[in-house]
PDB file of C-alpha atoms and ligand atoms in Angstrom:
ATOM      1  CA  MET A   1       0.040  -0.091  -0.229  1.00  0.00           C
ATOM      2  CA  LYS A   2       1.370   3.223  -0.719  1.00  0.00           C
ATOM      3  CA  ASP A   3       0.375   6.698  -0.468  1.00  0.00           C
ATOM      4  CA  PHE A   4       1.199  10.490  -2.200  1.00  0.00           C
ATOM      5  CA  THR A   5       0.827  13.872  -0.225  1.00  0.00           C
ATOM      6  CA  LEU A   6       1.950  16.231  -1.708  1.00  0.00           C
ATOM      7  CA  GLU A   7       2.953  20.424   0.990  1.00  0.00           C
ATOM      8  CA  ASN A   8       4.202  22.900  -0.965  1.00  0.00           C
ATOM      9  CA  ASN A   9       6.115  26.664   1.079  1.00  0.00           C
ATOM     10  CA  LEU A  10       6.408  24.548   4.221  1.00  0.00           C
ATOM     11  CA  GLU A  11       6.415  26.262   7.071  1.00  0.00           C
ATOM     12  CA  GLY A  12       9.663  27.220   9.055  1.00  0.00           C
ATOM     13  CA  THR A  13      13.070  27.101   8.993  1.00  0.00           C
ATOM     14  CA  HIS A  14      15.491  23.870   8.840  1.00  0.00           C
ATOM     15  CA  LYS A  15      19.331  23.426   8.838  1.00  0.00           C
ATOM     16  CA  PHE A  16      20.563  21.502   5.374  1.00  0.00           C
ATOM     17  CA  ILE A  17      24.591  21.631   4.025  1.00  0.00           C
ATOM     18  CA  CYS A  18      24.241  24.145   1.370  1.00  0.00           C
ATOM     19  CA  LYS A  19      26.157  23.172  -1.767  1.00  0.00           C
ATOM     20  CA  GLU A  20      27.158  26.759  -2.378  1.00  0.00           C
ATOM     21  CA  CYS A  21      28.300  27.927   0.539  1.00  0.00           C
ATOM     22  CA  SER A  22      30.060  24.323   1.574  1.00  0.00           C
ATOM     23  CA  ARG A  23      27.836  24.228   5.179  1.00  0.00           C
ATOM     24  CA  GLU A  24      25.017  24.147   7.127  1.00  0.00           C
ATOM     25  CA  THR A  25      22.851  26.381   6.622  1.00  0.00           C
ATOM     26  CA  SER A  26      18.961  27.676   6.984  1.00  0.00           C
ATOM     27  CA  HIS A  27      16.521  26.196   4.702  1.00  0.00           C
ATOM     28  CA  LYS A  28      13.327  26.301   3.693  1.00  0.00           C
ATOM     29  CA  ILE A  29      12.183  24.198   1.837  1.00  0.00           C
ATOM     30  CA  ILE A  30       9.641  24.921  -1.149  1.00  0.00           C
ATOM     31  CA  SER A  31       8.352  21.949  -2.232  1.00  0.00           C
ATOM     32  CA  SER A  32       7.669  18.725  -0.337  1.00  0.00           C
ATOM     33  CA  TYR A  33       6.278  15.371  -1.585  1.00  0.00           C
ATOM     34  CA  CYS A  34       6.426  12.739   0.420  1.00  0.00           C
ATOM     35  CA  GLU A  35       5.521   8.746   0.041  1.00  0.00           C
ATOM     36  CA  HIS A  36       4.912   6.761   2.175  1.00  0.00           C
ATOM     37  CA  GLY A  37       3.211   3.229   2.583  1.00  0.00           C
ATOM     38  CA  HIS A  38       2.957   0.723   4.714  1.00  0.00           C
ATOM     39  CA  GLU A  39       4.048  -3.799   3.879  1.00  0.00           C
ATOM     40  CA  ASP A  40       2.352  -6.041   5.687  1.00  0.00           C
ATOM     41  CA  HIS A  41       4.436  -8.791   6.567  1.00  0.00           C
ATOM     42  CA  GLY A  42       2.492 -11.344   7.991  1.00  0.00           C
ATOM     43  CA  TYR A  43       2.324 -12.092  12.141  1.00  0.00           C
ATOM     44  CA  GLY A  44       0.438  -9.198  12.314  1.00  0.00           C
ATOM     45  CA  ASN A  45       4.563  -8.001  11.446  1.00  0.00           C
ATOM     46  CA  THR A  46       3.729  -4.225   9.442  1.00  0.00           C
ATOM     47  CA  ILE A  47       6.460  -2.011   7.576  1.00  0.00           C
ATOM     48  CA  ALA A  48       5.596   1.290   7.793  1.00  0.00           C
ATOM     49  CA  TRP A  49       8.347   3.359   5.129  1.00  0.00           C
ATOM     50  CA  MET A  50       8.423   7.155   4.481  1.00  0.00           C
ATOM     51  CA  VAL A  51      10.582   8.946   1.041  1.00  0.00           C
ATOM     52  CA  LYS A  52      10.360  12.975   1.207  1.00  0.00           C
ATOM     53  CA  ASN A  53      10.917  14.918  -2.242  1.00  0.00           C
ATOM     54  CA  GLN A  54      12.109  17.881  -1.578  1.00  0.00           C
ATOM     55  CA  ILE A  55      13.283  20.927  -3.505  1.00  0.00           C
ATOM     56  CA  ILE A  56      14.914  23.364  -0.856  1.00  0.00           C
ATOM     57  CA  GLN A  57      16.318  26.574  -1.298  1.00  0.00           C
ATOM     58  CA  CYS A  58      19.551  28.398   0.772  1.00  0.00           C
ATOM     59  CA  LEU A  59      18.462  31.968   2.658  1.00  0.00           C
ATOM     60  CA  GLY A  60      21.912  33.412   2.342  1.00  0.00           C
ATOM     61  CA  CYS A  61      23.004  32.186  -0.999  1.00  0.00           C
ATOM     62  CA  GLU A  62      19.104  31.566  -2.783  1.00  0.00           C
ATOM     63  CA  ASP A  63      20.898  28.950  -4.166  1.00  0.00           C
ATOM     64  CA  VAL A  64      17.516  25.792  -5.211  1.00  0.00           C
ATOM     65  CA  SER A  65      18.995  21.793  -4.409  1.00  0.00           C
ATOM     66  CA  PHE A  66      16.385  18.561  -3.869  1.00  0.00           C
ATOM     67  CA  ARG A  67      17.505  16.452  -0.723  1.00  0.00           C
ATOM     68  CA  ILE A  68      15.632  13.325  -0.117  1.00  0.00           C
ATOM     69  CA  SER A  69      14.711  12.090   2.941  1.00  0.00           C
ATOM     70  CA  SER A  70      13.978   8.029   3.849  1.00  0.00           C
ATOM     71  CA  THR A  71      12.214   6.459   7.325  1.00  0.00           C
ATOM     72  CA  CYS A  72      11.808   2.907   7.647  1.00  0.00           C
ATOM     73  CA  SER A  73      10.610   1.339  10.570  1.00  0.00           C
ATOM     74  CA  GLU A  74      12.634  -0.932  11.344  1.00  0.00           C
ATOM     75  CA  ASP A  75      15.494   1.599  11.428  1.00  0.00           C
ATOM     76  CA  ASP A  76      14.607   3.317  15.365  1.00  0.00           C
ATOM     77  CA  ASP A  77      16.465   4.173  17.831  1.00  0.00           C
ATOM     78  CA  TYR A  78      16.376   6.230  21.685  1.00  0.00           C
ATOM     79  CA  ASP A  79      17.642   9.569  22.085  1.00  0.00           C
ATOM     80  CA  GLU A  80      20.002   9.702  25.787  1.00  0.00           C
ATOM     81  CA  ASN A  81      16.455  11.395  27.206  1.00  0.00           C
ATOM     82  CA  GLY A  82      14.871   7.931  25.877  1.00  0.00           C
ATOM     83  CA  GLU A  83      12.444  10.662  22.828  1.00  0.00           C
ATOM     84  CA  HIS A  84      11.765   7.186  20.049  1.00  0.00           C
ATOM     85  CA  TYR A  85      12.734   8.481  17.005  1.00  0.00           C
ATOM     86  CA  TYR A  86      13.088   7.260  13.966  1.00  0.00           C
ATOM     87  CA  ASN A  87      17.465   7.251  11.661  1.00  0.00           C
ATOM     88  CA  GLU A  88      16.948   9.250   8.663  1.00  0.00           C
ATOM     89  CA  THR A  89      19.045   8.746   5.686  1.00  0.00           C
ATOM     90  CA  ILE A  90      19.689  11.299   3.478  1.00  0.00           C
ATOM     91  CA  LYS A  91      20.503  12.340   0.174  1.00  0.00           C
ATOM     92  CA  TYR A  92      20.895  14.835  -1.591  1.00  0.00           C
ATOM     93  CA  TYR A  93      21.881  16.270  -5.520  1.00  0.00           C
ATOM     94  CA  PRO A  94      23.781  17.882  -6.633  1.00  0.00           C
ATOM     95  CA  SER A  95      25.434  15.208  -4.119  1.00  0.00           C
ATOM     96  CA  ARG A  96      28.195  17.973  -1.942  1.00  0.00           C
ATOM     97  CA  PHE A  97      30.499  17.291   1.339  1.00  0.00           C
ATOM     98  CA  GLU A  98      30.338  19.445   4.753  1.00  0.00           C
ATOM     99  CA  GLY A  99      33.607  21.551   5.355  1.00  0.00           C
ATOM    100  CA  LEU A 100      35.201  22.133   1.725  1.00  0.00           C
ATOM    101  CA  LYS A 101      36.489  24.779   0.913  1.00  0.00           C
ATOM    102  CA  ALA A 102      35.669  27.536  -2.163  1.00  0.00           C
ATOM    103  CA  ILE A 103      38.898  26.959  -3.948  1.00  0.00           C
ATOM    104  CA  ASN A 104      39.732  29.553  -6.685  1.00  0.00           C
ATOM    105  CA  ILE A 105      39.436  25.808  -9.427  1.00  0.00           C
ATOM    106  CA  TYR A 106      41.086  28.844 -11.866  1.00  0.00           C
ATOM    107  CA  LEU A 107      44.041  29.911 -10.066  1.00  0.00           C
ATOM    108  CA  LEU A 108      45.250  26.343  -9.693  1.00  0.00           C
ATOM    109  CA  PRO A 109      47.618  25.116 -13.187  1.00  0.00           C
ATOM    110  CA  ASP A 110      44.896  22.453 -15.966  1.00  0.00           C
ATOM    111  CA  GLU A 111      45.884  19.560 -14.271  1.00  0.00           C
ATOM    112  CA  VAL A 112      45.910  19.817 -11.033  1.00  0.00           C
ATOM    113  CA  GLN A 113      42.837  21.747 -10.876  1.00  0.00           C
ATOM    114  CA  SER A 114      41.081  18.655 -12.584  1.00  0.00           C
ATOM    115  CA  ILE A 115      42.661  15.825 -10.783  1.00  0.00           C
ATOM    116  CA  TYR A 116      41.567  18.341  -7.621  1.00  0.00           C
ATOM    117  CA  GLN A 117      38.143  18.295  -9.482  1.00  0.00           C
ATOM    118  CA  GLU A 118      37.367  14.548  -9.618  1.00  0.00           C
ATOM    119  CA  THR A 119      38.691  14.176  -6.337  1.00  0.00           C
ATOM    120  CA  ILE A 120      35.937  15.960  -4.571  1.00  0.00           C
ATOM    121  CA  LEU A 121      34.054  14.525  -7.510  1.00  0.00           C
ATOM    122  CA  ALA A 122      34.870  11.679  -5.428  1.00  0.00           C
ATOM    123  CA  ILE A 123      34.337  12.987  -2.095  1.00  0.00           C
ATOM    124  CA  GLU A 124      31.059  14.345  -2.865  1.00  0.00           C
ATOM    125  CA  ASN A 125      29.296  10.958  -4.437  1.00  0.00           C
ATOM    126  CA  GLU A 126      31.390   8.960  -2.305  1.00  0.00           C
ATOM    127  CA  GLN A 127      33.232   7.421  -4.269  1.00  0.00           C
ATOM    128  CA  ASN A 128      35.506   6.188  -0.824  1.00  0.00           C
ATOM    129  CA  ILE A 129      38.649   4.428  -3.116  1.00  0.00           C
ATOM    130  CA  LEU A 130      38.080   7.024  -5.441  1.00  0.00           C
ATOM    131  CA  ALA A 131      39.348   9.387  -3.801  1.00  0.00           C
ATOM    132  CA  GLY A 132      41.548   7.846  -1.826  1.00  0.00           C
ATOM    133  CA  ILE A 133      43.707   7.346  -5.342  1.00  0.00           C
ATOM    134  CA  GLY A 134      42.524  10.817  -6.165  1.00  0.00           C
ATOM    135  CA  ILE A 135      44.134  12.731  -2.571  1.00  0.00           C
ATOM    136  CA  ARG A 136      47.099  10.928  -4.415  1.00  0.00           C
ATOM    137  CA  ALA A 137      47.250  12.390  -7.336  1.00  0.00           C
ATOM    138  CA  LEU A 138      46.995  15.309  -7.049  1.00  0.00           C
ATOM    139  CA  ILE A 139      49.887  15.400  -4.707  1.00  0.00           C
ATOM    140  CA  GLU A 140      52.344  13.543  -7.306  1.00  0.00           C
ATOM    141  CA  THR A 141      50.343  16.337  -9.824  1.00  0.00           C
ATOM    142  CA  ILE A 142      51.616  19.009  -7.498  1.00  0.00           C
ATOM    143  CA  CYS A 143      55.614  17.887  -7.493  1.00  0.00           C
ATOM    144  CA  LYS A 144      54.978  17.155 -10.578  1.00  0.00           C
ATOM    145  CA  ASP A 145      54.279  20.654 -11.434  1.00  0.00           C
ATOM    146  CA  GLN A 146      57.167  22.129  -8.361  1.00  0.00           C
ATOM    147  CA  LYS A 147      59.822  20.026 -10.082  1.00  0.00           C
ATOM    148  CA  ALA A 148      60.152  18.237  -7.397  1.00  0.00           C
ATOM    149  CA  GLU A 149      62.958  16.181  -7.206  1.00  0.00           C
ATOM    150  CA  GLY A 150      64.145  12.522  -5.921  1.00  0.00           C
ATOM    151  CA  LYS A 151      62.477   8.544  -7.973  1.00  0.00           C
ATOM    152  CA  ASP A 152      59.611   8.384  -5.788  1.00  0.00           C
ATOM    153  CA  LEU A 153      56.768   9.634  -4.207  1.00  0.00           C
ATOM    154  CA  ASN A 154      59.505   9.552  -1.063  1.00  0.00           C
ATOM    155  CA  GLN A 155      61.594  11.362  -2.047  1.00  0.00           C
ATOM    156  CA  GLN A 156      59.908  13.951  -4.612  1.00  0.00           C
ATOM    157  CA  ILE A 157      57.431  14.915  -0.885  1.00  0.00           C
ATOM    158  CA  ASN A 158      60.388  15.355   0.505  1.00  0.00           C
ATOM    159  CA  SER A 159      62.133  17.453  -1.698  1.00  0.00           C
ATOM    160  CA  LEU A 160      59.127  20.089  -1.308  1.00  0.00           C
ATOM    161  CA  HIS A 161      60.526  20.878   2.061  1.00  0.00           C
ATOM    162  CA  GLU A 162      63.827  21.019   0.893  1.00  0.00           C
ATOM    163  CA  LYS A 163      62.787  23.472  -1.624  1.00  0.00           C
ATOM    164  CA  SER A 164      60.457  25.256   1.363  1.00  0.00           C
ATOM    165  CA  ILE A 165      57.517  24.891  -0.153  1.00  0.00           C
ATOM    166  CA  VAL A 166      56.071  23.069   2.376  1.00  0.00           C
ATOM    167  CA  THR A 167      56.977  22.799   6.394  1.00  0.00           C
ATOM    168  CA  LYS A 168      58.337  20.048   8.056  1.00  0.00           C
ATOM    169  CA  GLU A 169      54.350  19.869   9.206  1.00  0.00           C
ATOM    170  CA  GLY A 170      53.973  18.968   6.220  1.00  0.00           C
ATOM    171  CA  VAL A 171      56.293  17.283   5.212  1.00  0.00           C
ATOM    172  CA  ASP A 172      55.165  14.620   7.699  1.00  0.00           C
ATOM    173  CA  ILE A 173      51.423  15.078   6.983  1.00  0.00           C
ATOM    174  CA  LEU A 174      51.477  14.148   3.018  1.00  0.00           C
ATOM    175  CA  HIS A 175      54.210  11.409   3.968  1.00  0.00           C
ATOM    176  CA  LYS A 176      50.970  10.487   5.381  1.00  0.00           C
ATOM    177  CA  LEU A 177      48.349  10.802   2.834  1.00  0.00           C
ATOM    178  CA  ARG A 178      50.879   9.713   0.281  1.00  0.00           C
ATOM    179  CA  VAL A 179      50.729   5.758   2.240  1.00  0.00           C
ATOM    180  CA  LEU A 180      46.380   5.951   2.772  1.00  0.00           C
ATOM    181  CA  GLY A 181      46.596   6.688  -1.190  1.00  0.00           C
ATOM    182  CA  ASN A 182      49.068   3.898  -1.533  1.00  0.00           C
ATOM    183  CA  LYS A 183      46.100   1.802   0.443  1.00  0.00           C
ATOM    184  CA  ALA A 184      43.788   2.898  -1.262  1.00  0.00           C
ATOM    185  CA  ALA A 185      45.772   2.254  -5.408  1.00  0.00           C
ATOM    186  CA  HIS A 186      47.031  -1.386  -4.423  1.00  0.00           C
ATOM    187  CA  GLU A 187      44.743  -3.136  -1.295  1.00  0.00           C
ATOM    188  CA  VAL A 188      41.902  -1.698  -2.802  1.00  0.00           C
ATOM    189  CA  GLN A 189      41.069   0.178   0.757  1.00  0.00           C
ATOM    190  CA  ALA A 190      38.764   2.542   1.347  1.00  0.00           C
ATOM    191  CA  HIS A 191      39.088   5.453   4.305  1.00  0.00           C
ATOM    192  CA  ASN A 192      36.563   6.553   5.700  1.00  0.00           C
ATOM    193  CA  LYS A 193      34.783   9.777   4.686  1.00  0.00           C
ATOM    194  CA  GLU A 194      36.570  11.993   8.391  1.00  0.00           C
ATOM    195  CA  GLN A 195      40.475  10.846   7.102  1.00  0.00           C
ATOM    196  CA  LEU A 196      39.391  11.561   3.117  1.00  0.00           C
ATOM    197  CA  SER A 197      37.875  14.693   4.256  1.00  0.00           C
ATOM    198  CA  LEU A 198      41.063  16.473   6.877  1.00  0.00           C
ATOM    199  CA  ALA A 199      42.843  15.120   3.773  1.00  0.00           C
ATOM    200  CA  ILE A 200      41.686  17.250   1.066  1.00  0.00           C
ATOM    201  CA  GLN A 201      41.636  19.661   3.595  1.00  0.00           C
ATOM    202  CA  ILE A 202      45.724  19.905   4.215  1.00  0.00           C
ATOM    203  CA  ILE A 203      45.547  19.357  -0.015  1.00  0.00           C
ATOM    204  CA  GLU A 204      42.903  22.713   0.267  1.00  0.00           C
ATOM    205  CA  HIS A 205      45.934  24.349   2.932  1.00  0.00           C
ATOM    206  CA  MET A 206      48.155  23.779  -0.125  1.00  0.00           C
ATOM    207  CA  LEU A 207      46.976  23.849  -3.228  1.00  0.00           C
ATOM    208  CA  ASP A 208      45.970  27.906  -1.840  1.00  0.00           C
ATOM    209  CA  GLY A 209      49.703  28.606  -0.261  1.00  0.00           C
ATOM    210  CA  THR A 210      51.514  26.433  -2.880  1.00  0.00           C
ATOM    211  CA  TYR A 211      49.549  28.422  -6.033  1.00  0.00           C
ATOM    212  CA  ILE A 212      46.327  30.839  -4.743  1.00  0.00           C
ATOM    213  CA  ILE A 213      48.384  33.191  -3.047  1.00  0.00           C
ATOM    214  CA  PRO A 214      50.929  34.178  -4.672  1.00  0.00           C
ATOM    215  CA  HIS A 215      48.718  35.196  -7.246  1.00  0.00           C
ATOM    216  CA  LYS A 216      46.505  37.018  -4.594  1.00  0.00           C
ATOM    217  CA  VAL A 217      50.120  38.445  -3.799  1.00  0.00           C
ATOM    218  CA  SER A 218      51.432  39.298  -6.999  1.00  0.00           C
ATOM    219  CA  ARG A 219      47.663  40.899  -8.248  1.00  0.00           C
ATOM    220  CA  VAL A 220      47.765  43.053  -5.231  1.00  0.00           C
ATOM    221  CA  LEU A 221      51.430  43.731  -3.950  1.00  0.00           C
ATOM    222  CA  LYS A 222      53.326  44.691  -6.847  1.00  0.00           C
TER     223      LYS A 222
HETATM  224 ZN1   ZN B 301      24.045  28.859   0.338  1.00  0.00          ZN
END
């Protein structure tokens, strides 16, 4: 059994992740098309489910996107106050990932730019193995672009420090990301969202220092 309800211009605001703002912002729900139903599994066991298909709008940047929230009576729990709730599975279109910095990719060299964009897409779409491989490829491409010396990535990362492109602490972190990328590429090991989020933040910091800030300095402080 299945039913549909349509609600427009819902009252109130909600905290959702905005792709443009790269963080959680207040949104309004412009329209919500709700599918709900239940299935009888016999012996008095009924499973109820609900899928809300929503058109949402960020109240900051006014970007409009799509959000799907699904719940099922089989997936429930109690919070610390003993309050009963259903776990919500949420998907956004276009997909998004909280905390990614919107860096100006047009200031990056072409090769770095395309690998960076694909790696971000992999993270946003939870393609975690590909994201890990992308992070390694990004480090390799930056090393190549910065003419890092050495026969392998290990030596090339060390040479970035000798060229004063990366600090001593930065080198240690890059080696950790190199190992993470190796595990993704050679052992087909997926990393979790938290690891990938931190890895890309570190890379963005490096891209900022290596390409974006020097460009701004040459433009503003002539
Ligand atoms: Zn926004």
